[in-house]
Amino acid sequence: MPPATTISERAATDIAALASQLRIAVARTARTLRREAGEGITPTLMCALATIEHHGPMTVGALAEHERVTKPTVTRTVHALVDQGLVVRTGDLDDGRVAWLTLSADGRRLVQRVRRRKDEYLARRLRGLEPAEIEALQRAADVLARIEDEA
Amino acid sequence: MPPATTISERAATDIAALASQLRIAVARTARTLRREAGEGITPTLMCALATIEHHGPMTVGALAEHERVTKPTVTRTVHALVDQGLVVRTGDLDDGRVAWLTLSADGRRLVQRVRRRKDEYLARRLRGLEPAEIEALQRAADVLARIEDEA
DNA sequence: TATTGTTATACTCTATAACTATA
DNA sequence: TATAGTTATAGAGTATAACAATA
C-alpha cells in the first residue's frame, strides 16, 4: 500500500508534471504554427500587425509592451511595415513625442488572409479528434488565454 | 428555430473557431515561456540540448530533422554547445561522414536545472486553477503532443 | 528632469549555395 | 553518384547604450 498523501500533495505533484508536459507541447505546437504563416511575411511582422489590428491605434511604446520587446525593436519592425504599406504612422497632434500606428487597408486584408490560412492549417490537424478531445482543447485555450492575460 | 445542422457541420464550425483561439493562446504562452529559460542559455541552444537528452545519441542530420531546421543551422548550434562544454561530438567508427552528439555531464545538469526552472514558473501560473481546468489542460497537452508526433 | 521614440552597434538564429569527405 | 556534414554569405530579429525631441 502506497503512503497516504493529502489532496494538496497530490495536486502539487500533478501540477508539476502537467507544467512540464504542457510546456513541451505548447513550445512544439507554436513552433509548427510559426512556420505556417506563408504570404511572404515573417512571424514577427505578422504578430505586430495582428496586435495593431486587434487593439486599434497604438503608440510605439504600447506595441513594445504588448509584444514584450524593446522599443528599438518596435521601431525597426514598424519601419518594415510602413515600407511595405501595411501600417500608417501618424504623429500625435498634442504630444509631439508620440507616434500612432494603424493598419492600412492592405494591412487589414493581409491580416485576415494569413489568419484564415493558419486557422485552416490547425483545423486540418484537429479534424478526426474525439469530441471529448476537442472540448478539452477548447477549455485549455480558454484557460491559457486567461492566465496570460493575468501576467 | 435555427436551421437544422448535421453533426459534421456543427463540428466543422466549432473546430474552425477553436483553431483560431488555440493558435493565439499557444503562441502567447510559448512566447512567455521562451523568456523564462534564464541560465544565460538561449532558447535555441536549450531546445537542441533537451532534444539530445530526450533522444539519446543523435546525428547532426537527425537533430536537424527533429528541430525542423537545416543542417547548416544545426552545425552552428552544435558548435556553440560543444564550445560551452555542454555537448560532445564523436565521429562514427564505421561511417566517416557521420557525427554523433551526446550530452556532457554539464549539459545534462543544465538541462535538468533549466527544465525545473521553467516548470516551476508554469506551475506557479497553474496553481489556483479549478481541478476541471487542470484536467482540461492535461488532456490538451496529451492531444497536442500526439498531433505533433503525427506531423 | 522624465518620457517617447530613434540611431548605432553587436549578437543570435536562420536559410541557400557551394564545398569537402566519405560511401 | 549520393549522402553527411561544413563553410561562406546574407537577412531577420533582438538587445543595450547613447541620443534627440518634447513635456
Coordinates of C-alpha atoms (C1' of nucleotides) in Angstrom, one line a residue:
Chain A
M1 CA 0.0 0.0 0.0
P2 CA 1.5 3.4 -1.0
P3 CA 1.9 6.0 1.7
A4 CA -1.1 8.3 2.2
T5 CA -1.0 11.7 0.5
T6 CA -3.1 14.7 1.2
I7 CA -5.1 16.2 -1.6
S8 CA -2.8 19.2 -1.8
E9 CA 0.3 17.0 -2.1
R10 CA -1.4 15.1 -4.9
A11 CA -2.4 18.3 -6.6
A12 CA 1.2 19.7 -6.3
T13 CA 2.6 16.6 -8.0
D14 CA 0.1 16.6 -10.8
I15 CA 0.6 20.3 -11.4
A16 CA 4.4 19.9 -11.7
A17 CA 4.1 17.0 -14.1
L18 CA 1.4 18.9 -16.1
A19 CA 3.5 22.0 -16.3
S20 CA 6.4 20.0 -17.8
Q21 CA 4.2 18.3 -20.4
L22 CA 2.2 21.4 -21.2
R23 CA 5.4 23.4 -21.7
I24 CA 6.8 21.0 -24.2
A25 CA 3.5 20.6 -26.1
V26 CA 3.0 24.3 -26.3
A27 CA 6.5 25.0 -27.5
R28 CA 6.4 22.4 -30.2
T29 CA 2.9 23.5 -31.5
A30 CA 3.8 27.1 -31.5
R31 CA 7.0 26.3 -33.5
T32 CA 5.0 24.4 -36.1
L33 CA 2.4 27.2 -36.4
R34 CA 5.1 29.9 -36.8
R35 CA 6.2 28.1 -40.0
E36 CA 2.7 28.2 -41.5
A37 CA 2.3 32.0 -42.0
G38 CA 3.2 32.0 -45.7
E39 CA 2.3 35.1 -47.7
G40 CA 6.0 36.2 -47.6
I41 CA 5.5 37.9 -44.3
T42 CA 7.7 37.0 -41.3
P43 CA 6.2 35.8 -38.0
T44 CA 7.4 38.9 -36.2
L45 CA 5.8 41.3 -38.6
M46 CA 2.6 39.3 -38.7
C47 CA 2.4 39.4 -34.9
A48 CA 2.8 43.1 -34.8
L49 CA 0.2 43.6 -37.5
A50 CA -2.3 41.3 -35.7
T51 CA -1.7 43.2 -32.4
I52 CA -2.4 46.6 -34.0
E53 CA -5.5 45.2 -35.8
H54 CA -6.8 43.8 -32.5
H55 CA -6.1 46.8 -30.4
G56 CA -6.8 49.6 -32.8
P57 CA -4.5 52.6 -33.0
M58 CA -1.5 52.1 -30.7
T59 CA 1.7 54.0 -29.8
V60 CA 5.2 52.6 -30.4
G61 CA 5.6 52.1 -26.7
A62 CA 2.3 50.3 -26.3
L63 CA 3.1 47.9 -29.1
A64 CA 6.5 47.2 -27.5
E65 CA 4.9 46.4 -24.2
H66 CA 2.3 44.2 -25.7
E67 CA 4.8 42.2 -27.8
R68 CA 7.2 42.2 -24.9
V69 CA 10.1 43.5 -26.9
T70 CA 12.1 46.7 -26.5
K71 CA 11.2 50.0 -28.2
P72 CA 14.2 50.0 -30.6
T73 CA 12.9 46.6 -31.9
V74 CA 9.5 48.0 -32.5
T75 CA 10.9 51.0 -34.3
R76 CA 12.6 48.6 -36.7
T77 CA 9.5 46.4 -37.1
V78 CA 7.3 49.4 -37.7
H79 CA 9.7 50.7 -40.3
A80 CA 9.5 47.5 -42.2
L81 CA 5.6 47.5 -42.0
V82 CA 5.4 51.1 -43.1
D83 CA 7.8 50.4 -46.0
Q84 CA 5.5 47.6 -47.2
G85 CA 2.5 49.9 -47.0
L86 CA 0.8 47.7 -44.3
V87 CA 0.9 50.2 -41.4
V88 CA 0.4 54.0 -41.2
R89 CA 2.4 56.1 -38.7
T90 CA 0.9 59.4 -37.6
G91 CA 2.3 62.0 -35.2
D92 CA 0.2 62.9 -32.2
L93 CA -1.1 66.5 -32.5
D94 CA -1.0 67.3 -28.8
D95 CA 2.2 65.4 -27.8
G96 CA 5.0 65.7 -30.4
R97 CA 6.9 62.7 -28.9
V98 CA 4.1 60.2 -29.6
A99 CA 3.5 58.3 -32.8
W100 CA 0.3 56.5 -33.6
L101 CA 0.2 53.2 -35.6
T102 CA -2.8 52.0 -37.5
L103 CA -3.3 49.4 -40.2
S104 CA -3.7 50.4 -43.9
A105 CA -6.4 48.7 -45.9
D106 CA -3.7 46.4 -47.4
G107 CA -2.6 45.6 -43.9
R108 CA -6.1 44.7 -42.7
R109 CA -6.6 42.5 -45.7
L110 CA -3.3 40.7 -45.2
V111 CA -4.0 40.0 -41.5
Q112 CA -7.3 38.5 -42.4
R113 CA -5.9 36.3 -45.2
V114 CA -3.0 35.0 -43.1
R115 CA -5.2 34.4 -40.1
R116 CA -7.6 32.3 -42.2
R117 CA -4.7 30.3 -43.6
K118 CA -3.2 29.4 -40.2
D119 CA -6.6 28.6 -38.8
E120 CA -7.3 26.2 -41.7
Y121 CA -4.0 24.5 -41.1
L122 CA -4.6 23.9 -37.5
A123 CA -8.2 23.0 -38.1
R124 CA -7.0 20.2 -40.5
R125 CA -4.8 18.9 -37.7
L126 CA -7.8 18.9 -35.3
R127 CA -10.2 17.1 -37.5
G128 CA -10.6 13.5 -36.6
L129 CA -10.1 14.1 -32.9
E130 CA -12.7 12.7 -30.4
P131 CA -15.4 15.2 -29.3
A132 CA -14.0 15.0 -25.8
E133 CA -10.6 15.9 -27.0
I134 CA -12.0 18.9 -28.9
E135 CA -13.7 20.0 -25.8
A136 CA -10.5 19.6 -23.7
L137 CA -8.6 21.8 -26.2
Q138 CA -11.4 24.4 -26.1
R139 CA -11.2 24.6 -22.3
A140 CA -7.4 24.6 -22.4
A141 CA -7.4 27.5 -24.9
D142 CA -9.7 29.5 -22.6
V143 CA -7.5 28.8 -19.5
L144 CA -4.3 29.6 -21.3
A145 CA -5.7 32.9 -22.6
R146 CA -6.8 33.8 -19.1
I147 CA -3.6 33.1 -17.3
E148 CA -1.7 35.0 -20.0
D149 CA -4.0 38.0 -19.5
E150 CA -3.2 37.9 -15.8
A151 CA 0.6 38.1 -16.5
Chain B
M1 CA -35.9 27.9 -34.5
P2 CA -32.5 27.8 -36.1
P3 CA -31.9 25.7 -39.3
A4 CA -31.0 22.1 -38.7
T5 CA -27.3 21.3 -39.0
T6 CA -25.7 17.9 -39.3
I7 CA -23.2 16.8 -36.7
S8 CA -20.3 17.3 -39.1
E9 CA -21.4 20.9 -39.9
R10 CA -21.5 21.7 -36.3
A11 CA -18.2 20.1 -35.7
A12 CA -16.6 22.0 -38.6
T13 CA -17.7 25.4 -37.2
D14 CA -16.5 24.5 -33.7
I15 CA -13.2 23.3 -35.0
A16 CA -12.6 26.5 -37.0
A17 CA -13.3 28.7 -34.0
L18 CA -11.2 26.5 -31.7
A19 CA -8.3 26.5 -34.1
S20 CA -8.2 30.3 -34.1
Q21 CA -8.4 30.6 -30.3
L22 CA -6.0 27.8 -29.7
R23 CA -3.5 29.2 -32.1
I24 CA -3.5 32.6 -30.3
A25 CA -3.3 31.0 -26.8
V26 CA -0.5 28.7 -27.8
A27 CA 1.6 31.4 -29.5
R28 CA 1.3 33.7 -26.5
T29 CA 2.1 31.0 -23.9
A30 CA 5.1 29.8 -25.8
R31 CA 6.4 33.3 -26.1
T32 CA 6.2 33.9 -22.4
L33 CA 7.9 30.6 -21.6
R34 CA 10.7 31.3 -24.1
R35 CA 11.7 34.2 -22.0
E36 CA 11.9 32.2 -18.8
A37 CA 14.8 30.0 -19.7
G38 CA 17.4 32.1 -17.8
E39 CA 20.8 30.5 -17.1
G40 CA 22.3 32.6 -19.8
I41 CA 21.4 30.0 -22.5
T42 CA 19.3 30.9 -25.5
P43 CA 16.1 29.1 -26.3
T44 CA 17.5 27.6 -29.5
L45 CA 20.5 26.0 -27.7
M46 CA 18.3 24.9 -24.9
C47 CA 15.9 23.2 -27.3
A48 CA 18.7 21.3 -29.0
L49 CA 20.1 20.2 -25.7
A50 CA 16.7 19.0 -24.5
T51 CA 16.2 17.1 -27.7
I52 CA 19.6 15.3 -27.5
E53 CA 18.9 14.5 -23.8
H54 CA 15.5 13.0 -24.7
H55 CA 16.6 11.0 -27.7
G56 CA 20.0 9.9 -26.6
P57 CA 22.9 10.0 -29.1
M58 CA 21.9 11.6 -32.3
T59 CA 23.5 12.5 -35.6
V60 CA 23.5 16.1 -36.9
G61 CA 21.0 15.2 -39.6
A62 CA 18.6 13.6 -37.1
L63 CA 18.8 16.7 -34.9
A64 CA 18.1 19.0 -37.8
E65 CA 15.1 16.9 -38.8
H66 CA 13.8 16.8 -35.3
E67 CA 14.2 20.6 -34.7
R68 CA 12.9 21.2 -38.2
V69 CA 15.9 23.4 -39.2
T70 CA 18.5 23.0 -41.8
K71 CA 21.8 21.1 -41.3
P72 CA 23.9 24.3 -41.5
T73 CA 21.9 25.7 -38.7
V74 CA 22.5 22.6 -36.6
T75 CA 26.2 22.7 -37.4
R76 CA 26.3 26.2 -35.9
T77 CA 24.2 25.3 -32.9
V78 CA 26.3 22.3 -32.1
H79 CA 29.4 24.3 -32.4
A80 CA 28.2 26.7 -29.7
L81 CA 27.2 23.8 -27.5
V82 CA 30.5 22.0 -27.9
D83 CA 32.4 25.3 -27.2
Q84 CA 30.4 25.6 -23.9
G85 CA 31.2 22.0 -23.0
L86 CA 27.6 21.0 -23.0
V87 CA 27.7 18.6 -25.9
V88 CA 30.3 16.0 -27.0
R89 CA 30.7 15.3 -30.8
T90 CA 32.1 11.9 -31.8
G91 CA 32.9 10.6 -35.2
D92 CA 31.2 7.3 -36.2
L93 CA 33.8 4.5 -36.5
D94 CA 32.1 2.7 -39.4
D95 CA 30.9 5.7 -41.5
G96 CA 33.4 8.6 -41.5
R97 CA 30.7 11.1 -42.7
V98 CA 28.6 10.7 -39.6
A99 CA 29.0 12.7 -36.3
W100 CA 27.3 11.6 -33.1
L101 CA 26.1 14.1 -30.5
T102 CA 25.7 13.4 -26.8
L103 CA 25.3 15.5 -23.7
S104 CA 28.2 16.1 -21.4
A105 CA 27.7 15.8 -17.6
D106 CA 27.5 19.6 -17.5
G107 CA 24.9 19.6 -20.3
R108 CA 22.8 17.1 -18.5
R109 CA 22.8 19.1 -15.3
L110 CA 22.0 22.3 -17.2
V111 CA 19.0 20.7 -19.0
Q112 CA 17.6 19.5 -15.7
R113 CA 18.1 22.8 -14.0
V114 CA 16.5 24.9 -16.7
R115 CA 13.7 22.4 -17.1
R116 CA 13.0 22.6 -13.4
R117 CA 13.0 26.4 -13.5
K118 CA 10.5 26.6 -16.4
D119 CA 8.3 24.0 -14.9
E120 CA 8.2 25.9 -11.6
Y121 CA 7.3 29.1 -13.4
L122 CA 4.4 27.5 -15.3
A123 CA 3.3 25.6 -12.2
R124 CA 3.0 28.9 -10.3
R125 CA 0.7 30.1 -13.1
L126 CA -1.4 26.9 -12.9
R127 CA -1.9 26.9 -9.2
G128 CA -5.2 28.2 -8.2
L129 CA -7.0 26.8 -11.3
E130 CA -10.1 24.6 -10.8
P131 CA -9.5 20.9 -10.8
A132 CA -11.6 20.6 -14.0
E133 CA -9.3 23.2 -15.7
I134 CA -6.2 21.3 -14.7
E135 CA -7.7 18.2 -16.2
A136 CA -8.6 20.0 -19.4
L137 CA -5.0 21.2 -19.7
Q138 CA -3.7 17.7 -19.0
R139 CA -5.8 16.3 -21.8
A140 CA -4.9 19.2 -24.1
A141 CA -1.2 18.6 -23.5
D142 CA -1.7 14.9 -24.5
V143 CA -3.6 15.8 -27.6
L144 CA -1.2 18.5 -28.8
A145 CA 1.8 16.1 -28.2
R146 CA 0.0 13.5 -30.2
I147 CA -0.9 15.6 -33.2
E148 CA 2.6 17.0 -33.3
D149 CA 4.1 13.5 -33.4
E150 CA 1.9 12.7 -36.3
A151 CA 3.2 15.7 -38.3
Chain C
dT1 C1' 14.1 66.1 -15.2
dA2 C1' 11.3 62.5 -17.2
dT3 C1' 9.3 60.4 -21.2
dT4 C1' 8.9 58.9 -26.2
dG5 C1' 11.0 57.4 -29.7
dT6 C1' 15.2 56.8 -32.8
dT7 C1' 20.0 55.7 -34.2
dA8 C1' 24.3 53.0 -33.7
dT9 C1' 26.2 48.7 -32.8
dA10 C1' 26.6 43.9 -32.0
dC11 C1' 25.0 39.2 -31.3
dT12 C1' 21.9 35.1 -32.3
dC13 C1' 19.2 32.4 -35.4
dT14 C1' 18.1 31.1 -39.8
dA15 C1' 18.4 29.8 -44.8
dT16 C1' 20.6 29.0 -49.6
dA17 C1' 24.5 27.8 -52.2
dA18 C1' 28.8 25.9 -52.7
dC19 C1' 32.0 22.8 -50.9
dT20 C1' 34.6 18.5 -48.7
dA21 C1' 34.9 13.9 -47.4
dT22 C1' 33.1 9.5 -47.4
dA23 C1' 30.2 5.7 -49.2
Chain D
dT1 C1' 26.7 9.4 -57.9
dA2 C1' 24.6 10.0 -53.5
dT3 C1' 24.9 11.2 -48.6
dA4 C1' 26.6 13.6 -44.1
dG5 C1' 28.2 17.5 -42.7
dT6 C1' 30.7 22.1 -43.1
dT7 C1' 31.8 26.8 -44.7
dA8 C1' 30.5 31.2 -46.7
dT9 C1' 27.3 34.6 -47.0
dA10 C1' 23.3 37.2 -46.2
dG11 C1' 18.9 38.6 -44.0
dA12 C1' 15.8 39.0 -39.9
dG13 C1' 15.1 39.7 -35.0
dT14 C1' 16.7 41.1 -30.8
dA15 C1' 19.0 43.9 -27.0
dT16 C1' 21.9 47.7 -24.8
dA17 C1' 23.7 52.2 -24.9
dA18 C1' 23.6 56.7 -26.5
dC19 C1' 21.0 60.2 -28.3
dA20 C1' 17.1 63.8 -29.9
dA21 C1' 12.9 65.9 -29.2
dT22 C1' 9.2 67.1 -26.4
dA23 C1' 6.8 67.6 -21.9

